[in-house]
Amino acid sequence: MVTVGEGLDKAVQGAFTRPIPKSAGAQMRYLVKQCKGTRPVAELLGITQRTVERYVKDQIKKPRKDLATRMEREVRKRWQPQIRAKAKQTAATTAGIVIDVRARFGFTAAPGTTDDARLRHLPPLALPPHHAARLFEAQETGATEQQLRNITAEALGEVYFRDNGRRAHGLEVEFTDLEHLEFDL
């Protein structure tokens, strides 16, 4: 299932200037450096402290598939924090964010209009910086996936369906059955 939070993370990761470490040992050493010790990394990954030490010394080179996935996810979360912050700041103040979405949209509108939900693929849309700022701020404060979807629906309603206030006044957009979602900075 596609989520708005993952889409925002992938968009920010597109701004990285270097790839994340590839080997298990390099990833583990990076995590140990970021978390300031082997014990916090062991708790984070759900493994023993001794296992973390073995990865750091390259005594173990091939992690289990689930552990490899967790390690990569945790490294991606922490990788290049200054570049991540700069990309978010640029999107929130000047550049905005581009969204490509395919989902079921339903509407609440004036009586006599159609409000049946239907599957639509919207062309890539440039959302203004204030919408990008709301999305990133909500994500950083720990908003739920549903709250992120509501913010995205409001932004799409304003930019695409109401054309920035030029038509369809009072139209409220419902955003369900997300099939495809991609953000780009």
mmCIF file of C-alpha atoms in Angstrom:
data_model
loop_
_atom_site.group_PDB
_atom_site.id
_atom_site.type_symbol
_atom_site.label_atom_id
_atom_site.label_comp_id
_atom_site.label_asym_id
_atom_site.label_seq_id
_atom_site.Cartn_x
_atom_site.Cartn_y
_atom_site.Cartn_z
ATOM 1 C CA MET A 1 0.000 0.000 0.000
ATOM 2 C CA VAL A 2 1.289 3.419 -0.939
ATOM 3 C CA THR A 3 1.569 5.985 1.847
ATOM 4 C CA VAL A 4 2.002 9.751 1.806
ATOM 5 C CA GLY A 5 4.743 9.578 4.447
ATOM 6 C CA GLU A 6 6.827 7.159 2.371
ATOM 7 C CA GLY A 7 6.290 9.322 -0.714
ATOM 8 C CA LEU A 8 7.587 12.400 1.091
ATOM 9 C CA ASP A 9 10.614 10.457 2.352
ATOM 10 C CA LYS A 10 11.440 9.214 -1.156
ATOM 11 C CA ALA A 11 11.176 12.739 -2.555
ATOM 12 C CA VAL A 12 13.639 14.059 0.016
ATOM 13 C CA GLN A 13 15.973 11.112 -0.598
ATOM 14 C CA GLY A 14 16.133 12.199 -4.236
ATOM 15 C CA ALA A 15 18.111 15.239 -3.057
ATOM 16 C CA PHE A 16 20.914 13.119 -1.560
ATOM 17 C CA THR A 17 24.320 13.850 -3.035
ATOM 18 C CA ARG A 18 25.895 10.490 -2.120
ATOM 19 C CA PRO A 19 24.503 6.958 -1.990
ATOM 20 C CA ILE A 20 24.000 5.286 1.382
ATOM 21 C CA PRO A 21 26.653 2.763 2.506
ATOM 22 C CA LYS A 22 26.223 -0.569 0.707
ATOM 23 C CA SER A 23 27.867 -3.193 2.915
ATOM 24 C CA ALA A 24 26.350 -4.395 6.172
ATOM 25 C CA GLY A 25 29.501 -3.442 8.081
ATOM 26 C CA ALA A 26 29.532 0.099 6.703
ATOM 27 C CA GLN A 27 25.821 0.532 7.465
ATOM 28 C CA MET A 28 26.295 -0.747 11.005
ATOM 29 C CA ARG A 29 29.317 1.507 11.606
ATOM 30 C CA TYR A 30 27.278 4.480 10.393
ATOM 31 C CA LEU A 31 24.412 3.600 12.741
ATOM 32 C CA VAL A 32 26.803 3.156 15.681
ATOM 33 C CA LYS A 33 28.286 6.573 14.977
ATOM 34 C CA GLN A 34 24.850 8.223 14.661
ATOM 35 C CA CYS A 35 23.363 6.531 17.751
ATOM 36 C CA LYS A 36 26.582 6.980 19.769
ATOM 37 C CA GLY A 37 27.119 3.359 20.756
ATOM 38 C CA THR A 38 26.410 -0.265 20.023
ATOM 39 C CA ARG A 39 23.723 -0.728 22.680
ATOM 40 C CA PRO A 40 21.279 1.850 21.202
ATOM 41 C CA VAL A 41 21.765 0.301 17.739
ATOM 42 C CA ALA A 42 21.106 -3.181 19.121
ATOM 43 C CA GLU A 43 17.861 -1.966 20.725
ATOM 44 C CA LEU A 44 16.895 -0.107 17.544
ATOM 45 C CA LEU A 45 17.366 -3.167 15.323
ATOM 46 C CA GLY A 46 16.186 -5.782 17.822
ATOM 47 C CA ILE A 47 19.453 -7.721 17.926
ATOM 48 C CA THR A 48 22.128 -8.287 20.566
ATOM 49 C CA GLN A 49 24.905 -5.824 21.274
ATOM 50 C CA ARG A 50 27.470 -8.521 20.494
ATOM 51 C CA THR A 51 25.950 -9.025 17.034
ATOM 52 C CA VAL A 52 26.280 -5.288 16.372
ATOM 53 C CA GLU A 53 29.943 -5.454 17.405
ATOM 54 C CA ARG A 54 30.521 -8.369 15.011
ATOM 55 C CA TYR A 55 29.053 -6.399 12.115
ATOM 56 C CA VAL A 56 31.201 -3.367 13.003
ATOM 57 C CA LYS A 57 34.354 -5.560 12.922
ATOM 58 C CA ASP A 58 33.201 -7.219 9.645
ATOM 59 C CA GLN A 59 33.100 -10.627 11.349
ATOM 60 C CA ILE A 60 29.571 -11.017 9.958
ATOM 61 C CA LYS A 61 29.090 -9.807 6.423
ATOM 62 C CA LYS A 62 25.684 -11.108 5.304
ATOM 63 C CA PRO A 63 22.672 -10.136 7.451
ATOM 64 C CA ARG A 64 19.335 -11.948 7.336
ATOM 65 C CA LYS A 65 16.946 -10.413 4.834
ATOM 66 C CA ASP A 66 14.692 -8.823 7.486
ATOM 67 C CA LEU A 67 17.684 -7.396 9.362
ATOM 68 C CA ALA A 68 19.191 -6.045 6.133
ATOM 69 C CA THR A 69 15.896 -4.279 5.383
ATOM 70 C CA ARG A 70 15.733 -2.758 8.880
ATOM 71 C CA MET A 71 19.364 -1.634 8.699
ATOM 72 C CA GLU A 72 18.882 0.030 5.331
ATOM 73 C CA ARG A 73 15.676 1.755 6.491
ATOM 74 C CA GLU A 74 17.369 3.140 9.620
ATOM 75 C CA VAL A 75 20.408 4.338 7.650
ATOM 76 C CA ARG A 76 18.129 6.077 5.103
ATOM 77 C CA LYS A 77 16.272 7.843 7.935
ATOM 78 C CA ARG A 78 19.508 9.340 9.217
ATOM 79 C CA TRP A 79 21.510 9.793 5.998
ATOM 80 C CA GLN A 80 22.630 13.330 5.093
ATOM 81 C CA PRO A 81 20.487 15.272 7.569
ATOM 82 C CA GLN A 82 21.700 18.701 6.433
ATOM 83 C CA ILE A 83 20.870 18.017 2.787
ATOM 84 C CA ARG A 84 17.506 16.583 3.842
ATOM 85 C CA ALA A 85 16.755 19.739 5.864
ATOM 86 C CA LYS A 86 17.856 22.029 3.038
ATOM 87 C CA ALA A 87 15.656 20.207 0.494
ATOM 88 C CA LYS A 88 12.632 20.462 2.810
ATOM 89 C CA GLN A 89 13.326 24.145 3.460
ATOM 90 C CA THR A 90 13.595 24.896 -0.264
ATOM 91 C CA ALA A 91 10.344 23.061 -1.007
ATOM 92 C CA ALA A 92 8.568 24.808 1.870
ATOM 93 C CA THR A 93 9.699 28.330 1.001
ATOM 94 C CA THR A 94 10.340 28.710 -2.719
ATOM 95 C CA ALA A 95 10.074 25.653 -4.955
ATOM 96 C CA GLY A 96 7.006 23.767 -3.733
ATOM 97 C CA ILE A 97 6.521 20.089 -4.437
ATOM 98 C CA VAL A 98 5.271 18.139 -7.454
ATOM 99 C CA ILE A 99 2.753 15.344 -6.911
ATOM 100 C CA ASP A 100 1.733 12.563 -9.286
ATOM 101 C CA VAL A 101 -1.270 10.648 -7.956
ATOM 102 C CA ARG A 102 -3.772 7.984 -8.944
ATOM 103 C CA ALA A 103 -6.534 7.541 -6.394
ATOM 104 C CA ARG A 104 -10.280 7.474 -5.875
ATOM 105 C CA PHE A 105 -11.622 10.981 -5.442
ATOM 106 C CA GLY A 106 -15.059 11.748 -4.078
ATOM 107 C CA PHE A 107 -16.553 15.178 -3.537
ATOM 108 C CA THR A 108 -18.899 17.037 -1.265
ATOM 109 C CA ALA A 109 -20.448 19.795 -3.328
ATOM 110 C CA ALA A 110 -23.610 21.809 -3.857
ATOM 111 C CA PRO A 111 -26.923 19.927 -4.339
ATOM 112 C CA GLY A 112 -27.559 18.770 -7.881
ATOM 113 C CA THR A 113 -23.915 18.054 -8.669
ATOM 114 C CA THR A 114 -22.291 14.663 -8.913
ATOM 115 C CA ASP A 115 -20.378 13.484 -5.884
ATOM 116 C CA ASP A 116 -19.755 9.879 -6.914
ATOM 117 C CA ALA A 117 -16.231 8.793 -6.144
ATOM 118 C CA ARG A 118 -14.202 7.603 -9.116
ATOM 119 C CA LEU A 119 -10.670 6.544 -9.837
ATOM 120 C CA ARG A 120 -8.593 9.327 -11.413
ATOM 121 C CA HIS A 121 -5.010 9.767 -12.444
ATOM 122 C CA LEU A 122 -4.136 13.425 -12.026
ATOM 123 C CA PRO A 123 -1.291 14.760 -14.136
ATOM 124 C CA PRO A 124 1.815 15.825 -12.207
ATOM 125 C CA LEU A 125 0.812 18.961 -10.309
ATOM 126 C CA ALA A 126 3.027 21.573 -8.732
ATOM 127 C CA LEU A 127 1.791 22.269 -5.211
ATOM 128 C CA PRO A 128 2.699 25.721 -3.881
ATOM 129 C CA PRO A 129 5.302 26.023 -1.118
ATOM 130 C CA HIS A 130 2.758 26.546 1.680
ATOM 131 C CA HIS A 131 1.256 23.105 0.978
ATOM 132 C CA ALA A 132 4.712 21.516 0.992
ATOM 133 C CA ALA A 133 5.437 23.261 4.289
ATOM 134 C CA ARG A 134 2.207 21.903 5.830
ATOM 135 C CA LEU A 135 3.020 18.359 4.681
ATOM 136 C CA PHE A 136 6.601 18.369 5.971
ATOM 137 C CA GLU A 137 5.612 20.049 9.239
ATOM 138 C CA ALA A 138 2.837 17.498 9.836
ATOM 139 C CA GLN A 139 5.205 14.624 9.060
ATOM 140 C CA GLU A 140 7.854 15.940 11.467
ATOM 141 C CA THR A 141 5.313 16.382 14.279
ATOM 142 C CA GLY A 142 4.228 12.750 13.929
ATOM 143 C CA ALA A 143 0.962 13.107 12.036
ATOM 144 C CA THR A 144 -0.865 9.899 11.168
ATOM 145 C CA GLU A 145 -1.145 8.654 7.601
ATOM 146 C CA GLN A 146 -4.801 9.738 7.512
ATOM 147 C CA GLN A 147 -3.873 13.276 8.568
ATOM 148 C CA LEU A 148 -1.217 13.423 5.832
ATOM 149 C CA ARG A 149 -3.811 12.201 3.304
ATOM 150 C CA ASN A 150 -6.253 14.889 4.450
ATOM 151 C CA ILE A 151 -3.637 17.610 3.990
ATOM 152 C CA THR A 152 -2.817 16.204 0.539
ATOM 153 C CA ALA A 153 -6.527 16.113 -0.365
ATOM 154 C CA GLU A 154 -6.947 19.749 0.689
ATOM 155 C CA ALA A 155 -3.950 20.742 -1.440
ATOM 156 C CA LEU A 156 -5.214 18.817 -4.486
ATOM 157 C CA GLY A 157 -8.697 20.267 -3.985
ATOM 158 C CA GLU A 158 -7.349 23.801 -3.999
ATOM 159 C CA VAL A 159 -4.827 23.465 -6.816
ATOM 160 C CA TYR A 160 -6.523 21.042 -9.224
ATOM 161 C CA PHE A 161 -10.250 20.861 -8.567
ATOM 162 C CA ARG A 162 -10.924 24.460 -7.467
ATOM 163 C CA ASP A 163 -8.130 25.920 -9.621
ATOM 164 C CA ASN A 164 -6.878 28.199 -6.833
ATOM 165 C CA GLY A 165 -10.339 29.677 -6.197
ATOM 166 C CA ARG A 166 -11.332 30.273 -9.825
ATOM 167 C CA ARG A 167 -14.032 27.559 -9.944
ATOM 168 C CA ALA A 168 -15.989 24.973 -7.936
ATOM 169 C CA HIS A 169 -16.312 27.110 -4.808
ATOM 170 C CA GLY A 170 -17.204 25.076 -1.727
ATOM 171 C CA LEU A 171 -16.025 21.771 -3.235
ATOM 172 C CA GLU A 172 -14.482 19.454 -0.626
ATOM 173 C CA VAL A 173 -12.310 16.600 -1.888
ATOM 174 C CA GLU A 174 -12.202 13.117 -0.345
ATOM 175 C CA PHE A 175 -9.055 11.126 -1.063
ATOM 176 C CA THR A 176 -9.367 7.307 -0.780
ATOM 177 C CA ASP A 177 -8.066 4.104 -2.376
ATOM 178 C CA LEU A 178 -4.606 5.437 -3.115
ATOM 179 C CA GLU A 179 -3.061 3.382 -5.944
ATOM 180 C CA HIS A 180 -0.048 5.474 -6.912
ATOM 181 C CA LEU A 181 1.582 8.451 -5.234
ATOM 182 C CA GLU A 182 4.880 10.061 -6.065
ATOM 183 C CA PHE A 183 6.337 13.342 -4.875
ATOM 184 C CA ASP A 184 9.224 15.199 -6.473
ATOM 185 C CA LEU A 185 11.078 18.248 -5.185
#
